[in-house]
C-alpha positions as MATLAB code, in Angstrom:
seq = 'XXXXXXXXXXXXXXXXXXXXXXXXXXXXXXXXXXXXXXXXXXXXXXXXXXXXXXXXXXXXXXXXXXXXXXXXXXXXXXXXXXXXXXXXXXXXXXXXXXXXXXXXXXXXXXXXXXXXXXXXXXXXXXXXXXXXXXXXXXXXXXXXXXXXXXXXXXXXXXXXXXXXXXXXXXXXXXXXXXXXXXXXXXXXXXXXXXXXXXXXXXXXXXXXXXXXXXXXXXXXXXXXXXXXXXXXXXXXXXXXXXXXXXXXXXXXXXXXXXXXXXXXXXXXXXXXXXXXXXXXXXXXXXXXXXXXXXXXXXXXXXXXXXXXXXXXXXXXXXXXXXXXXXXXXXXXXXXXXXXXXXXXXXXXXXXXXXXXXXXXXXXXXXXXXXXXXXXXXXXXXXXXXXXXXXXXXXXXXXXXXXXXXXXXXXXXXXXXXXXXXXXXXXXXXXXXXXXXXXXXXXXXXXXXXXXXXXXXXXXXXXXXXXXXXXXXXXXXXXXXXXXXXXXXXXXXXXXXXXXXXXXXXXXXXXXXXXXXXXXXXXXXXXXXXXXXXXXXXXXXXXXXXXXXXXXXXXXXXXXXXXXXXXXXXXXXXXXXXXXXXXXXXXXXXXXXXXXXXXXXXXXXXXXXXXXXXXXXXXXXXXXXXXXXXXXXXXXXXXXXXXXXXXXXXXXXXXXXXXXXXXXXXXXXXXXXXXXXXXXXXXXXXXXXXXXXXXXXXXXXXXXXXXXXXXXXXXXXXXXXXXXXXXXXXXXXXXXXXXXXXXXX';
ca = [
     208.380  196.259  -98.496;
     206.106  196.112 -101.586;
     204.639  192.720 -102.490;
     206.341  191.025 -105.385;
     204.848  191.880 -108.830;
     202.783  189.107 -110.364;
     203.333  188.896 -114.082;
     200.217  189.481 -116.205;
     198.670  186.469 -117.871;
     199.705  186.122 -121.437;
     196.258  187.012 -122.942;
     195.664  190.292 -121.108;
     199.253  191.381 -121.686;
     198.936  190.578 -125.358;
     195.706  192.523 -125.685;
     197.156  195.539 -123.895;
     200.095  195.528 -126.242;
     197.744  195.549 -129.204;
     195.820  198.435 -127.616;
     199.032  200.360 -127.117;
     199.884  199.766 -130.773;
     196.317  200.654 -131.817;
     196.246  197.338 -133.669;
     192.497  196.832 -133.916;
     192.727  194.029 -136.440;
     194.745  191.895 -134.074;
     192.383  192.644 -131.220;
     189.423  191.537 -133.334;
     191.367  188.466 -134.364;
     191.981  187.516 -130.730;
     188.328  188.029 -129.864;
     187.273  185.977 -132.893;
     189.480  183.071 -131.878;
     188.119  183.204 -128.304;
     184.586  183.258 -129.643;
     184.629  180.770 -132.499;
     187.208  178.265 -131.334;
     186.513  178.345 -127.618;
     183.282  179.987 -126.423;
     181.247  178.384 -129.203;
     183.153  175.104 -129.135;
     181.474  171.725 -128.736;
     183.609  170.910 -125.712;
     182.450  172.244 -122.325;
     185.939  172.982 -121.039;
     186.772  174.930 -124.182;
     183.576  176.967 -123.807;
     184.442  177.695 -120.197;
     187.936  178.828 -121.197;
     186.534  180.976 -123.987;
     184.167  182.769 -121.572;
     187.000  183.445 -119.139;
     189.164  184.643 -122.002;
     186.525  187.046 -123.322;
     186.102  188.540 -119.837;
     189.864  188.895 -119.458;
     190.089  190.472 -122.894;
     187.412  193.017 -121.938;
     189.275  193.879 -118.748;
     192.483  194.336 -120.701;
     190.775  196.578 -123.233;
     189.506  198.867 -120.489;
     187.726  201.939 -121.839;
     188.363  200.722 -125.399;
     186.155  197.682 -124.849;
     183.211  199.696 -126.089;
     184.635  199.418 -129.614;
     184.374  195.635 -129.524;
     181.247  195.076 -127.436;
     179.250  193.386 -130.180;
     182.021  190.803 -130.697;
     182.445  190.340 -126.946;
     178.769  190.079 -125.963;
     177.279  187.845 -128.667;
     179.180  184.613 -127.848;
     178.566  185.124 -124.117;
     174.819  185.544 -124.675;
     174.834  182.378 -126.766;
     176.175  180.507 -123.760;
     173.155  181.686 -121.734;
     171.269  178.893 -123.504;
     173.840  176.213 -122.682;
     172.454  173.019 -121.208;
     175.187  172.957 -118.571;
     174.226  175.164 -115.614;
     177.886  175.746 -114.725;
     178.553  177.205 -118.164;
     175.499  179.426 -117.848;
     176.937  180.673 -114.562;
     180.355  181.345 -116.165;
     178.551  183.208 -118.941;
     176.866  185.414 -116.296;
     180.224  186.036 -114.669;
     181.909  186.851 -117.988;
     179.141  189.255 -119.038;
     179.221  190.908 -115.632;
     182.939  191.706 -116.118;
     182.388  192.911 -119.670;
     179.526  195.223 -118.633;
     181.369  196.463 -115.554;
     184.269  197.614 -117.698;
     182.211  199.087 -120.535;
     179.558  200.788 -118.311;
     177.512  203.228 -120.381;
     178.948  201.901 -123.646;
     176.738  198.810 -123.334;
     173.489  200.813 -123.616;
     173.325  200.483 -127.423;
     173.247  196.732 -126.801;
     170.720  196.976 -123.964;
     167.927  195.084 -125.724;
     169.980  191.925 -126.299;
     171.297  192.100 -122.730;
     167.769  192.526 -121.363;
     166.508  189.666 -123.502;
     169.216  187.374 -122.196;
     168.695  188.409 -118.589;
     164.931  187.909 -118.790;
     165.579  184.274 -119.697;
     168.116  183.754 -116.921;
     165.710  185.277 -114.382;
     163.622  182.120 -114.735;
     166.630  179.762 -114.661;
     166.070  176.742 -112.375;
     169.644  176.723 -111.084;
     170.034  178.950 -107.980;
     173.671  179.801 -108.767;
     172.802  180.948 -112.258;
     169.874  182.950 -110.902;
     172.149  184.554 -108.310;
     174.687  185.468 -110.966;
     172.004  186.927 -113.206;
     170.727  189.059 -110.311;
     174.203  190.561 -109.827;
     174.403  191.358 -113.519;
     170.851  192.758 -113.426;
     171.697  195.150 -110.566;
     174.798  196.335 -112.391;
     172.810  197.019 -115.548;
     170.160  198.915 -113.586;
     172.838  201.111 -112.028;
     174.203  201.917 -115.473;
     170.762  202.793 -116.841;
     169.925  204.913 -113.798;
     173.091  207.020 -114.041;
     172.936  207.444 -117.824;
     170.911  209.915 -119.876;
     171.359  208.064 -123.167;
     168.937  205.180 -122.640;
     166.968  204.342 -125.807;
     163.449  203.963 -124.374;
     161.793  203.991 -127.795;
     163.847  201.011 -128.930;
     163.273  199.156 -125.672;
     159.463  199.423 -125.463;
     158.700  196.767 -128.142;
     160.825  194.235 -126.257;
     159.240  195.183 -122.935;
     155.763  194.861 -124.456;
     156.645  191.358 -125.656;
     158.279  190.123 -122.455;
     155.611  191.517 -120.142;
     153.229  188.746 -121.170;
     155.478  186.018 -119.747;
     153.691  183.592 -117.426;
     156.818  182.689 -115.469;
     156.827  184.200 -111.987;
     160.546  185.018 -111.985;
     160.367  186.582 -115.427;
     157.397  188.673 -114.275;
     159.302  189.772 -111.192;
     162.234  190.725 -113.411;
     159.974  192.762 -115.721;
     158.248  194.624 -112.873;
     161.587  195.439 -111.233;
     162.792  197.047 -114.457;
     159.560  199.024 -114.873;
     159.975  200.388 -111.362;
     163.585  201.367 -112.103;
     162.721  203.092 -115.374;
     159.802  204.892 -113.724;
     162.137  206.254 -111.051;
     164.606  207.786 -113.534;
     163.731  211.493 -114.014;
     165.080  211.630 -117.575;
     162.998  208.641 -118.712;
     159.304  209.357 -119.374;
     157.769  205.903 -119.306;
     154.268  207.408 -118.931;
     154.209  208.167 -122.666;
     154.443  204.441 -123.363;
     152.080  203.259 -120.643;
     149.410  202.191 -123.191;
     151.957  199.665 -124.524;
     152.429  197.879 -121.210;
     149.273  198.597 -119.166;
     147.473  195.438 -120.263;
     150.485  193.304 -119.328;
     150.732  194.984 -115.935;
     147.127  194.115 -115.130;
     147.753  190.524 -116.139;
     150.778  190.343 -113.846;
     148.580  191.784 -111.073;
     146.724  188.478 -111.107;
     149.851  186.431 -110.381;
     149.652  183.805 -107.663;
     152.697  185.204 -105.881;
     151.840  187.817 -103.256;
     155.254  189.412 -103.684;
     154.810  189.876 -107.415;
     151.284  191.212 -106.958;
     152.579  193.687 -104.403;
     155.347  194.838 -106.758;
     152.806  195.270 -109.542;
     150.478  197.259 -107.268;
     153.371  199.567 -106.442;
     154.195  200.015 -110.127;
     150.575  200.771 -111.019;
     150.323  203.127 -108.046;
     153.381  205.068 -109.206;
     151.945  205.370 -112.685;
     148.608  206.587 -111.327;
     150.365  209.132 -109.160;
     152.213  210.402 -112.231;
     148.966  210.544 -114.199;
     147.382  212.755 -111.547;
     150.396  215.074 -111.620;
     150.543  215.381 -115.423;
     147.084  214.588 -116.844;
     147.653  216.819 -119.870;
     150.308  214.449 -121.221;
     148.385  211.222 -120.597;
     146.978  209.193 -123.492;
     143.664  208.452 -121.811;
     141.884  207.345 -124.961;
     144.496  204.720 -125.802;
     144.103  203.072 -122.412;
     140.316  203.274 -122.043;
     139.525  199.934 -123.669;
     142.294  198.216 -121.698;
     140.637  199.334 -118.475;
     137.216  198.270 -119.749;
     138.520  194.731 -120.255;
     140.112  194.457 -116.825;
     137.139  196.066 -115.076;
     135.353  192.827 -116.006;
     138.091  190.548 -114.654;
     137.181  187.584 -112.462;
     140.023  188.435 -110.090;
     138.773  190.899 -107.455;
     142.135  192.682 -107.109;
     142.434  193.247 -110.855;
     138.810  194.384 -111.107;
     139.069  196.779 -108.168;
     142.342  198.272 -109.404;
     141.051  198.686 -112.956;
     137.827  200.241 -111.637;
     139.827  202.718 -109.549;
     141.832  203.651 -112.626;
     138.627  204.048 -114.589;
     137.246  206.355 -111.925;
     140.346  208.549 -112.125;
     140.311  208.534 -115.927;
     136.686  209.677 -116.093;
     137.259  212.447 -113.571;
     140.601  213.603 -115.019;
     139.935  213.228 -118.749;
     136.287  214.274 -118.684;
     134.567  214.079 -122.060;
     137.590  212.427 -123.648;
     136.172  209.210 -122.183;
     132.705  209.752 -123.655;
     133.274  207.755 -126.887;
     134.053  204.728 -124.709;
     130.842  205.017 -122.682;
     129.264  201.816 -124.000;
     132.285  199.752 -122.999;
     132.554  201.466 -119.626;
     128.882  200.799 -118.915;
     129.306  197.161 -119.926;
     131.962  196.861 -117.239;
     130.420  199.082 -114.562;
     126.706  198.232 -114.572;
     126.960  194.608 -113.352;
     129.147  195.758 -110.444;
     126.332  197.933 -109.091;
     124.495  194.811 -107.905;
     127.434  193.401 -105.945;
     126.813  192.474 -102.318;
     128.891  193.361  -99.263;
     131.521  190.795 -100.188;
     132.544  193.104 -103.042;
     131.562  196.373 -101.414;
     134.805  198.106 -102.434;
     134.238  197.389 -106.126;
     130.578  198.427 -105.800;
     131.479  201.822 -104.322;
     134.057  202.631 -106.987;
     131.746  201.419 -109.776;
     129.002  203.684 -108.455;
     131.320  206.708 -108.615;
     132.341  205.743 -112.163;
     128.702  205.474 -113.171;
     127.717  208.832 -111.683;
     130.767  210.629 -113.097;
     130.201  209.204 -116.573;
     126.547  210.204 -116.518;
     127.511  213.816 -115.809;
     129.588  213.941 -118.995;
     126.434  213.778 -121.148;
     125.249  217.320 -121.789;
     122.382  218.886 -123.789;
     124.843  219.921 -126.516;
     125.202  216.224 -127.387;
     121.644  216.309 -128.703;
     122.595  218.991 -131.210;
     125.525  217.102 -132.695;
     125.128  215.147 -135.895;
     126.227  211.590 -135.257;
     126.865  211.138 -138.941;
     129.845  213.421 -138.680;
     133.097  211.933 -137.410;
     133.478  214.346 -134.523;
     132.497  217.710 -133.153;
     134.603  220.043 -131.048;
     133.302  220.324 -127.513;
     134.819  222.049 -124.479;
     136.602  219.399 -122.478;
     136.782  221.097 -119.110;
     135.168  218.966 -116.430;
     132.815  220.646 -114.035;
     133.608  220.984 -110.392;
     130.917  218.431 -109.642;
     132.898  215.771 -111.442;
     135.575  215.862 -108.783;
     133.713  213.929 -106.148;
     136.617  212.549 -104.300;
     139.275  212.461 -101.688;
     142.949  211.873 -102.338;
     143.956  208.253 -102.250;
     147.207  206.693 -101.174;
     149.195  205.279 -104.052;
     152.677  205.283 -102.579;
     152.470  201.563 -101.980;
     150.322  200.851 -105.002;
     147.189  200.237 -102.948;
     144.006  201.791 -104.291;
     141.408  203.039 -101.851;
     138.036  201.800 -102.941;
     136.029  204.593 -101.415;
     138.229  207.597 -102.121;
     138.764  209.578 -105.276;
     141.260  212.035 -106.614;
     141.414  215.473 -105.080;
     140.370  218.567 -106.919;
     143.959  219.678 -107.260;
     144.654  216.700 -109.480;
     141.855  217.367 -111.933;
     142.972  218.295 -115.412;
     141.362  221.503 -116.569;
     141.712  223.157 -119.914;
     141.370  226.749 -120.945;
     138.461  227.894 -123.022;
     140.541  227.802 -126.183;
     141.500  224.146 -125.719;
     139.024  221.790 -127.337;
     138.771  218.045 -127.684;
     136.914  216.248 -130.429;
     134.410  213.785 -128.978;
     131.302  212.016 -130.211;
     128.612  210.482 -128.022;
     128.012  206.979 -129.346;
     124.367  206.925 -128.339;
     123.551  203.805 -130.373;
     126.176  201.808 -128.497;
     125.067  203.129 -125.113;
     121.412  202.307 -125.756;
     122.358  198.838 -126.968;
     124.235  198.145 -123.730;
     121.418  199.537 -121.576;
     118.820  197.524 -123.495;
     120.851  194.342 -123.007;
     121.217  194.796 -119.260;
     117.548  195.658 -118.822;
     116.486  192.589 -120.827;
     118.732  190.211 -118.887;
     116.572  188.738 -116.132;
     119.638  187.560 -114.194;
     120.850  191.137 -113.670;
     120.516  192.471 -110.121;
     117.978  195.062 -109.005;
     120.461  197.914 -108.525;
     121.799  197.402 -112.039;
     118.293  197.595 -113.496;
     117.653  200.777 -111.527;
     120.920  202.250 -112.816;
     119.955  201.361 -116.396;
     116.589  203.105 -116.012;
     118.303  206.149 -114.500;
     120.665  206.238 -117.472;
     117.809  206.058 -119.963;
     115.928  208.782 -118.096;
     119.061  210.947 -118.061;
     119.558  210.456 -121.804;
     115.935  211.376 -122.520;
     116.426  214.565 -120.498;
     119.783  215.541 -122.021;
     119.439  214.192 -125.578;
     115.702  213.740 -126.203;
     115.815  214.253 -129.979;
     118.307  211.468 -130.529;
     116.805  209.182 -127.888;
     113.391  209.176 -129.530;
     115.006  207.400 -132.491;
     115.395  204.445 -130.143;
     112.035  204.659 -128.402;
     110.236  202.116 -130.595;
     112.863  199.484 -129.780;
     112.981  200.378 -126.061;
     109.222  200.602 -125.533;
     108.486  196.839 -125.319;
     111.199  196.141 -122.749;
     110.125  199.144 -120.672;
     106.575  197.795 -120.611;
     107.821  194.329 -119.617;
     109.801  195.902 -116.798;
     106.516  196.926 -115.182;
     106.244  193.276 -114.135;
     109.478  193.503 -112.150;
     109.473  192.187 -108.598;
     110.953  195.399 -107.181;
     108.752  198.420 -106.499;
     111.789  200.665 -106.866;
     112.463  199.337 -110.347;
     108.830  199.872 -111.307;
     108.934  203.448 -109.983;
     112.007  204.271 -112.078;
     110.421  202.581 -115.072;
     107.269  204.642 -114.666;
     109.309  207.843 -114.360;
     111.023  206.986 -117.630;
     107.778  206.080 -119.406;
     106.197  209.286 -118.122;
     109.091  211.310 -119.517;
     108.751  209.561 -122.880;
     105.005  210.195 -122.904;
     105.297  213.885 -122.052;
     108.494  215.005 -123.796;
     107.989  217.558 -126.586;
     110.604  215.675 -128.606;
     108.164  212.779 -128.907;
     105.743  214.588 -131.199;
     105.076  212.764 -134.450;
     105.891  215.890 -136.397;
     109.516  215.279 -135.408;
     109.408  212.122 -137.476;
     110.074  209.787 -134.568;
     106.595  208.999 -133.339;
     105.274  205.553 -132.550;
     105.169  203.165 -135.427;
     101.895  201.574 -136.432;
     103.036  198.194 -135.165;
     101.232  195.224 -133.769;
     101.089  196.669 -130.296;
      98.612  199.370 -131.322;
      95.064  198.119 -131.538;
      93.205  198.394 -134.833;
      90.678  201.062 -135.377;
      90.636  204.735 -134.395;
      92.411  205.474 -131.146;
      91.782  209.175 -130.700;
      90.735  210.526 -127.362;
      87.147  211.561 -127.803;
      86.463  214.987 -126.376;
      83.281  216.715 -127.545;
      84.165  219.555 -129.877;
      83.640  223.064 -128.616;
      84.828  226.544 -129.281;
      88.289  227.405 -128.105;
      89.444  223.777 -127.791;
      93.136  223.118 -128.308;
      94.191  222.113 -131.777;
      95.208  218.474 -132.191;
      97.585  219.152 -135.095;
     100.636  218.733 -132.891;
      99.352  215.615 -131.155;
      98.471  213.141 -133.836;
      96.381  210.330 -132.427;
      95.606  212.201 -129.209;
      93.401  215.073 -128.117;
      93.519  216.370 -124.575;
      91.091  218.331 -122.548;
      92.047  222.016 -122.680;
      92.454  222.043 -118.913;
      95.298  219.499 -119.022;
      98.843  219.540 -120.414;
      99.287  218.245 -123.922;
     100.884  214.815 -124.146;
     102.943  213.645 -127.115;
     102.095  210.860 -129.522;
     103.676  208.221 -127.307;
     101.276  208.916 -124.447;
      98.330  207.197 -126.081;
     100.513  204.334 -127.261;
     101.673  203.908 -123.677;
      98.098  203.806 -122.368;
      97.063  201.245 -124.995;
      99.986  198.957 -124.293;
      99.643  199.325 -120.524;
      96.035  198.147 -120.720;
      97.081  195.312 -123.040;
      99.636  194.238 -120.475;
      97.023  194.330 -117.707;
      94.746  192.243 -119.933;
      97.387  189.590 -120.642;
      98.780  189.583 -117.080;
      95.834  189.641 -114.723;
      98.187  188.929 -111.823;
     100.005  192.185 -112.591;
      96.706  194.058 -112.569;
      95.693  192.530 -109.242;
      99.027  193.020 -107.470;
     100.448  196.182 -109.018;
      97.694  197.713 -111.148;
      96.558  200.294 -108.602;
     100.144  201.100 -107.647;
     101.147  201.709 -111.274;
      98.153  203.888 -112.106;
      98.487  205.953 -108.924;
     102.144  206.649 -109.643;
     101.337  207.635 -113.222;
      98.755  210.074 -111.897;
     101.538  211.727 -109.890;
     104.015  211.738 -112.781;
     101.593  212.753 -115.527;
      98.178  214.391 -115.514;
      95.508  212.316 -113.807;
      92.739  213.628 -116.054;
      94.670  212.659 -119.175;
      95.261  209.164 -117.837;
      91.639  208.508 -116.877;
      90.359  210.179 -120.024;
      92.539  208.090 -122.322;
      92.000  204.789 -120.485;
      88.261  205.321 -120.484;
      88.347  206.001 -124.211;
      90.411  202.856 -124.883;
      88.221  200.652 -122.681;
      85.189  201.876 -124.612;
      86.550  199.875 -127.568;
      87.723  196.881 -125.534;
      86.491  193.599 -126.998;
      87.205  191.574 -123.861;
      84.185  192.726 -121.870;
      85.154  190.818 -118.735;
      88.521  192.549 -118.628;
      86.856  195.896 -119.352;
      84.569  195.419 -116.342;
      87.509  194.453 -114.094;
      89.609  197.370 -115.299;
      86.782  199.860 -114.814;
      86.284  198.570 -111.282;
      90.026  199.069 -110.598;
      90.023  202.592 -112.030;
      86.898  203.498 -110.081;
      88.416  202.260 -106.814;
      91.520  204.367 -107.466;
      89.402  207.384 -108.352;
      87.358  207.151 -105.172;
      90.033  206.222 -102.658;
      93.470  207.483 -103.732;
      94.861  210.685 -102.303;
      96.625  211.295 -105.629;
      93.201  211.772 -107.258;
      91.912  214.399 -104.793;
      91.985  217.212 -107.345;
      90.284  215.109 -110.013;
      87.525  214.099 -107.581;
      86.892  217.742 -106.747;
      86.761  218.531 -110.458;
      84.107  215.855 -110.978;
      82.133  216.610 -107.831;
      80.289  219.663 -109.128;
      80.552  219.426 -112.939;
      80.600  223.216 -113.103;
      82.900  223.515 -116.102;
      82.584  222.171 -119.666;
      85.863  220.301 -119.144;
      84.567  218.454 -116.074;
      81.313  217.579 -117.862;
      83.246  216.250 -120.861;
      85.365  214.140 -118.547;
      82.298  212.778 -116.776;
      80.690  211.751 -120.057;
      83.884  210.046 -121.190;
      84.271  208.133 -117.931;
      80.583  207.267 -117.795;
      80.588  205.524 -121.183;
      83.366  203.198 -120.083;
      82.127  202.853 -116.507;
      78.982  201.300 -118.003;
      80.982  198.064 -118.288;
      80.349  197.745 -114.541;
      76.890  198.752 -113.266;
      77.859  199.357 -109.635;
      80.866  201.535 -110.553;
      78.556  203.557 -112.802;
      76.309  204.279 -109.841;
      79.295  205.219 -107.682;
      80.438  207.659 -110.400;
      76.988  209.240 -110.310;
      77.209  209.516 -106.538;
      80.632  211.161 -106.852;
      79.349  213.680 -109.396;
      76.092  214.204 -107.420;
      73.939  212.968 -110.308;
      71.486  211.395 -107.895;
      68.454  211.240 -110.209;
      70.482  209.418 -112.820;
      71.858  207.102 -110.159;
      68.268  206.307 -109.177;
      67.365  205.665 -112.841;
      70.349  203.292 -113.175;
      69.370  201.355 -110.052;
      65.880  200.978 -111.498;
      67.509  199.217 -114.461;
      69.272  196.775 -112.142;
      66.060  194.764 -112.019;
      66.688  193.723 -115.610;
      70.274  192.614 -114.909;
      71.518  189.214 -113.848;
      72.137  189.515 -110.129;
      75.181  187.431 -109.233;
      77.240  187.013 -106.089;
      79.935  189.259 -107.561;
      77.306  191.896 -108.302;
      76.006  191.833 -104.738;
      79.558  191.923 -103.400;
      80.218  195.108 -105.353;
      77.005  196.661 -104.011;
      78.145  195.706 -100.518;
      81.512  197.428 -101.105;
      79.764  200.541 -102.435;
      77.724  200.770  -99.246;
      80.894  200.459  -97.194;
      82.479  203.177  -99.348;
      79.585  205.557  -98.726;
      80.562  205.476  -95.058;
      84.116  206.652  -95.899;
      85.333  210.300  -95.672;
      85.213  210.680  -99.469;
      81.399  210.681  -99.404;
      81.032  212.953  -96.380;
      79.263  215.551  -98.525;
      76.777  212.901  -99.688;
      75.909  211.869  -96.125;
      75.413  215.525  -95.138;
      72.995  215.950  -98.024;
      70.823  213.265  -96.449;
      69.859  215.945  -93.934;
      67.959  217.730  -96.698;
      65.362  215.137  -97.617;
      63.205  217.625  -99.461;
      65.828  218.768 -101.947;
      67.523  215.386 -102.416;
      64.679  212.959 -102.998;
      66.513  210.986 -105.661;
      69.531  210.488 -103.411;
      67.201  208.955 -100.827;
      65.520  206.803 -103.470;
      68.882  205.670 -104.885;
      70.096  204.619 -101.450;
      66.841  202.817 -100.727;
      67.234  201.121 -104.094;
      70.635  199.827 -103.035;
      69.112  198.723  -99.751;
      66.455  196.724 -101.592;
      69.136  195.015 -103.688;
      71.091  193.843 -100.654;
      70.291  190.663  -98.791;
      70.160  190.747  -95.002;
      73.796  191.471  -94.158;
      76.055  193.839  -92.281;
      76.012  196.240  -95.227;
      72.186  196.123  -95.218;
      72.110  196.952  -91.523;
      74.639  199.763  -92.005;
      72.713  201.491  -94.800;
      69.360  200.888  -93.140;
      70.572  202.528  -89.974;
      71.931  205.474  -91.948;
      68.597  206.045  -93.718;
      66.720  206.019  -90.414;
      68.631  209.187  -89.440;
      67.197  211.318  -92.237;
      66.229  214.887  -91.410;
      65.777  218.372  -92.875;
      68.561  220.843  -93.588;
      69.439  223.931  -95.590;
      71.466  222.322  -98.378;
      70.117  222.084 -101.920;
      71.550  221.640 -105.415;
      70.433  221.257 -109.007;
      71.512  218.661 -111.529;
      74.308  219.548 -113.913;
      73.048  221.108 -117.113;
      74.159  220.403 -120.690;
      74.313  216.631 -120.088;
      71.952  214.356 -122.010;
      71.161  211.817 -119.299;
      68.678  210.007 -121.516;
      71.406  209.241 -124.020;
      73.722  208.120 -121.198;
      71.031  205.765 -119.866;
      70.539  204.294 -123.327;
      74.278  203.769 -123.587;
      74.257  201.963 -120.232;
      71.511  199.597 -121.447;
      73.411  198.945 -124.673;
      76.638  198.060 -122.867;
      74.860  195.814 -120.365;
      73.149  193.958 -123.225;
      76.581  193.291 -124.694;
      77.750  191.910 -121.362;
      74.652  189.719 -121.132;
      75.245  188.319 -124.632;
      78.918  187.689 -123.784;
      77.975  185.798 -120.604;
      75.479  183.659 -122.547;
      78.141  182.876 -125.136;
      80.631  181.893 -122.449;
      78.017  179.716 -120.767;
      77.183  178.068 -124.103;
      80.826  177.308 -124.807;
      81.253  175.898 -121.318;
      78.180  173.653 -121.793;
      79.503  172.360 -125.125;
      82.848  171.626 -123.495;
      81.142  169.704 -120.698;
      79.248  167.620 -123.254;
      82.473  166.774 -125.082;
      84.075  165.737 -121.814;
      81.105  163.445 -121.023;
      81.225  161.887 -124.502;
];
């Protein structure tokens, strides 16, 4: 038998009768009474009854409830804020029944429902939270099965709520983002710039569960970006990533850096206008230790990929214009990576996107980009000036500057005057690797054709250029290269032409050696030897000799000449230059000898060694004869001792062989005996004495180099030594006066 029929409650039966009669006014009247007189009443029991009544009314309306949803929902949502937790629970229950009946009809009211649910998600009462979760799942089912969801209207609310600090609210937000992302008809990727910042903030939540959910959400978005890069708004999200790439939280920083890596490789030159910000975020990471190895590896890929985006065409663009159309297709080299797993939201620190995911454009597709070189240089200058920055970051900065001078030399030389001082200071760095990169950069600046003064970007006549003429003095002769294109510098015709920054570099390098004697002692030879490899050794020695000829600090000039002479005689990098000077067969070699000689006169012993190198033995003998008029000090004798030791080295093998021919090399014998007479009884004396006892006859013979006025050179030597003598007397006088003042 059928169970007995239970009569309908009065309210549902009444509402159904009104529906059958199509009496909308009465239906609205019933709802209004339930809302105003009950649900919004001051008495808790009345409010509870009103909520139950509104739910019953919705059930009675059935499919017609959609016509009255606004009137049904608003009073229930008001009760979500009730102080009584039981009423908040009844409100959840009532809204659940209303939504369950209306289904897709509630979507026009989705924003107010979402707003109310986001508040209940953080409710302290577990029953209320449980009820809100049931309602939340129901609403998600409705959204998932519908194709009428208003995403555009929902995004502003999502953007606002995503910045909530409450853990439960954050969990609620992330769960909805995951649901919307999973719906095929909803393209949330278009609105990712609106919520990406909030997602990264949620990624730093203290709850592991929430962080994991956020990682999954970000992983799904990144997977979608790789599948459809052509529809991604890379530019709108670039600055967001820059900010979070500098986050203190390692997870946020690593995730943002991985995103940045993918953006640079997928978007290509679209990211170029944001280079200064990207470098601000990436460069410090390059000095991380093994504790942050994952971030370091990804940052290194970002740095390399970004550097490849700068092309020679950027040097031809006018930065005054807003933009220039440039092909945006990334090269195959820019896809350096392996596919990474993003199904769980985890980002592999060492892997990159696969080639299949790289966005390529056809030749007709163009993107307007502008290289903000001023901003990039400002960032690089800052990081190079900051003494707290790690070594690898400084190396990366120097590599960037070198790369920019190679790719965009014309524009970079506008910044050279401001960069030059910091590059010179970097020569005092503790790291040899940093100094090497710095020297490579300075060598490029000094030799680049874009650095000619005729381009209008030559060195300014600032305080770091010494007063007076600073031209390289090379005796004029027929066929010599014109100096019109190298203002302030003339080069020997046998060497490459340097630009106007070369001489400025040499002047300032010597000034730095003069002010930092410790740098000269510890790194001076290393720096000069490397420059001889990077530039032309003859140009370097020629220019330094010319500058030292005008040096007012005679003590420094003597020390510097001694350093240069040691490098000339002992360094393998100077082998070709030594051979050029050995015979003085060409006008160029004779000009170089004369130039070096005039400066070498600051140090008597080095002058003799230069004569030995160039086989000017008679002049060497004449110089040693003049040593009798000089003040013989311990330092002087020490240098003579070192010269004797040097004669025994492989560099002077040819000189020792010439000792076999006593007849044709009388002045060599006399010069060596002169050195022997200068030495006290010592190991060097015994060494040279023993060598001279082995003299014999042989076939070798040579004549002195012609076209050199040795008389004038000897007079110049005497003049320079007189200056040194006067300077020593002045120093001694000042020291004596100081002693007297101390006594008084």
